[in-house]
């Protein structure tokens, strides 16, 4: 039974995942489960297809977005797992946002689009 808060209302249960139980999936350090791995692959595929870049460059761009350099290679900047907020947008949205950058206004018809340099 959920715990009652100080206001007397039932507070939702909170589930926390300790970072030590997470592991990266596939080529994406940020992918905390196989669903995220599939989603990151969809983003990389969309980016490679739409912008005529290699799949390996697209993977590197996704990794630059959500991971960082660490002593043993790339490590997650954020863990994406479960019902994460990244799923509020589709793969095409993330492909454009990652390729052009978050401040590019890539969705605006008059935007002067320049891709971010490759990683």
Short mmCIF file of C-alpha atoms in Angstrom, two decimals:
data_model
loop_
_atom_site.label_atom_id
_atom_site.label_comp_id
_atom_site.label_asym_id
_atom_site.label_seq_id
_atom_site.Cartn_x
_atom_site.Cartn_y
_atom_site.Cartn_z
CA UNK A 1 0.00 0.00 0.00
CA UNK A 2 1.38 3.45 -0.89
CA UNK A 3 2.50 5.59 2.02
CA UNK A 4 0.37 8.48 3.16
CA UNK A 5 2.08 11.84 2.94
CA UNK A 6 1.82 14.60 5.53
CA UNK A 7 -1.21 16.03 3.73
CA UNK A 8 -3.08 12.75 4.19
CA UNK A 9 -3.06 12.06 0.44
CA UNK A 10 -1.61 8.87 -0.86
CA UNK A 11 1.75 9.60 -2.46
CA UNK A 12 2.80 7.57 -5.50
CA UNK A 13 5.47 4.97 -5.04
CA UNK A 14 8.89 6.00 -6.18
CA UNK A 15 11.22 3.54 -7.82
CA UNK A 16 14.89 4.33 -7.98
CA UNK A 17 17.51 2.47 -9.98
CA UNK A 18 21.00 2.74 -8.61
CA UNK A 19 23.57 3.49 -11.30
CA UNK A 20 25.63 0.45 -10.29
CA UNK A 21 22.96 -1.91 -11.67
CA UNK A 22 22.80 -0.20 -15.07
CA UNK A 23 24.82 -1.28 -18.06
CA UNK A 24 25.11 0.17 -21.53
CA UNK A 25 23.51 -1.64 -24.43
CA UNK A 26 25.06 -1.89 -27.88
CA UNK A 27 26.92 1.07 -29.34
CA UNK A 28 25.18 3.59 -27.12
CA UNK A 29 26.53 4.17 -23.59
CA UNK A 30 23.31 6.00 -22.63
CA UNK A 31 21.07 3.05 -23.54
CA UNK A 32 20.08 1.51 -20.23
CA UNK A 33 17.81 -1.11 -21.81
CA UNK A 34 17.09 -2.76 -25.16
CA UNK A 35 14.18 -0.42 -25.93
CA UNK A 36 16.51 2.56 -25.74
CA UNK A 37 19.06 0.71 -27.85
CA UNK A 38 16.41 0.25 -30.55
CA UNK A 39 15.35 3.90 -30.27
CA UNK A 40 18.95 5.16 -30.55
CA UNK A 41 19.42 2.95 -33.62
CA UNK A 42 16.26 4.47 -35.14
CA UNK A 43 17.65 7.95 -34.50
CA UNK A 44 21.01 7.06 -36.08
CA UNK A 45 19.29 5.43 -39.07
CA UNK A 46 17.06 8.48 -39.59
CA UNK A 47 20.05 10.81 -39.38
CA UNK A 48 22.14 8.77 -41.82
CA UNK A 49 19.26 8.54 -44.28
CA UNK A 50 18.10 12.18 -44.08
CA UNK A 51 21.50 13.86 -44.06
CA UNK A 52 23.49 11.43 -46.19
CA UNK A 53 26.10 10.68 -43.55
CA UNK A 54 27.57 7.32 -42.60
CA UNK A 55 25.86 5.23 -39.97
CA UNK A 56 29.02 5.35 -37.83
CA UNK A 57 29.00 9.17 -37.90
CA UNK A 58 25.32 9.16 -36.94
CA UNK A 59 26.06 6.82 -34.00
CA UNK A 60 28.92 9.12 -32.92
CA UNK A 61 26.57 12.12 -33.06
CA UNK A 62 23.96 10.36 -30.90
CA UNK A 63 26.68 9.40 -28.44
CA UNK A 64 27.99 12.97 -28.33
CA UNK A 65 24.45 14.09 -27.40
CA UNK A 66 23.95 11.74 -24.47
CA UNK A 67 27.40 10.56 -23.37
CA UNK A 68 30.82 11.99 -22.65
CA UNK A 69 34.44 10.93 -22.74
CA UNK A 70 35.57 8.86 -19.78
CA UNK A 71 38.80 7.09 -18.80
CA UNK A 72 37.72 3.85 -20.52
CA UNK A 73 35.93 5.40 -23.51
CA UNK A 74 32.51 7.02 -23.66
CA UNK A 75 30.28 6.94 -20.59
CA UNK A 76 26.67 8.07 -20.21
CA UNK A 77 26.04 11.73 -19.46
CA UNK A 78 22.47 10.61 -18.87
CA UNK A 79 20.99 7.14 -18.57
CA UNK A 80 17.95 6.63 -20.74
CA UNK A 81 15.81 3.85 -19.36
CA UNK A 82 12.17 2.91 -19.02
CA UNK A 83 9.57 5.56 -19.76
CA UNK A 84 12.08 8.33 -20.31
CA UNK A 85 11.18 11.82 -21.48
CA UNK A 86 13.15 11.32 -24.73
CA UNK A 87 10.22 9.24 -25.96
CA UNK A 88 8.05 12.38 -26.03
CA UNK A 89 9.63 13.05 -29.42
CA UNK A 90 10.15 10.65 -32.30
CA UNK A 91 13.39 9.50 -33.93
CA UNK A 92 13.12 12.07 -36.75
CA UNK A 93 12.88 14.91 -34.23
CA UNK A 94 15.98 13.71 -32.38
CA UNK A 95 17.87 13.11 -35.65
CA UNK A 96 17.36 16.75 -36.68
CA UNK A 97 17.97 18.17 -33.20
CA UNK A 98 21.20 16.21 -32.79
CA UNK A 99 22.40 16.91 -36.34
CA UNK A 100 21.76 20.67 -36.31
CA UNK A 101 21.90 21.35 -32.59
CA UNK A 102 19.20 22.29 -30.09
CA UNK A 103 19.40 26.04 -30.81
CA UNK A 104 19.26 25.73 -34.61
CA UNK A 105 15.48 26.13 -34.96
CA UNK A 106 15.68 23.39 -37.63
CA UNK A 107 11.88 23.13 -37.65
CA UNK A 108 11.45 26.76 -38.74
CA UNK A 109 11.03 27.16 -42.53
CA UNK A 110 13.36 30.18 -42.70
CA UNK A 111 16.12 28.77 -40.51
CA UNK A 112 19.67 29.04 -41.84
CA UNK A 113 20.67 25.44 -41.19
CA UNK A 114 24.27 24.46 -40.64
CA UNK A 115 24.98 21.02 -39.18
CA UNK A 116 27.11 20.72 -36.08
CA UNK A 117 30.62 19.55 -36.94
CA UNK A 118 31.09 15.78 -36.88
CA UNK A 119 32.42 14.33 -33.64
#
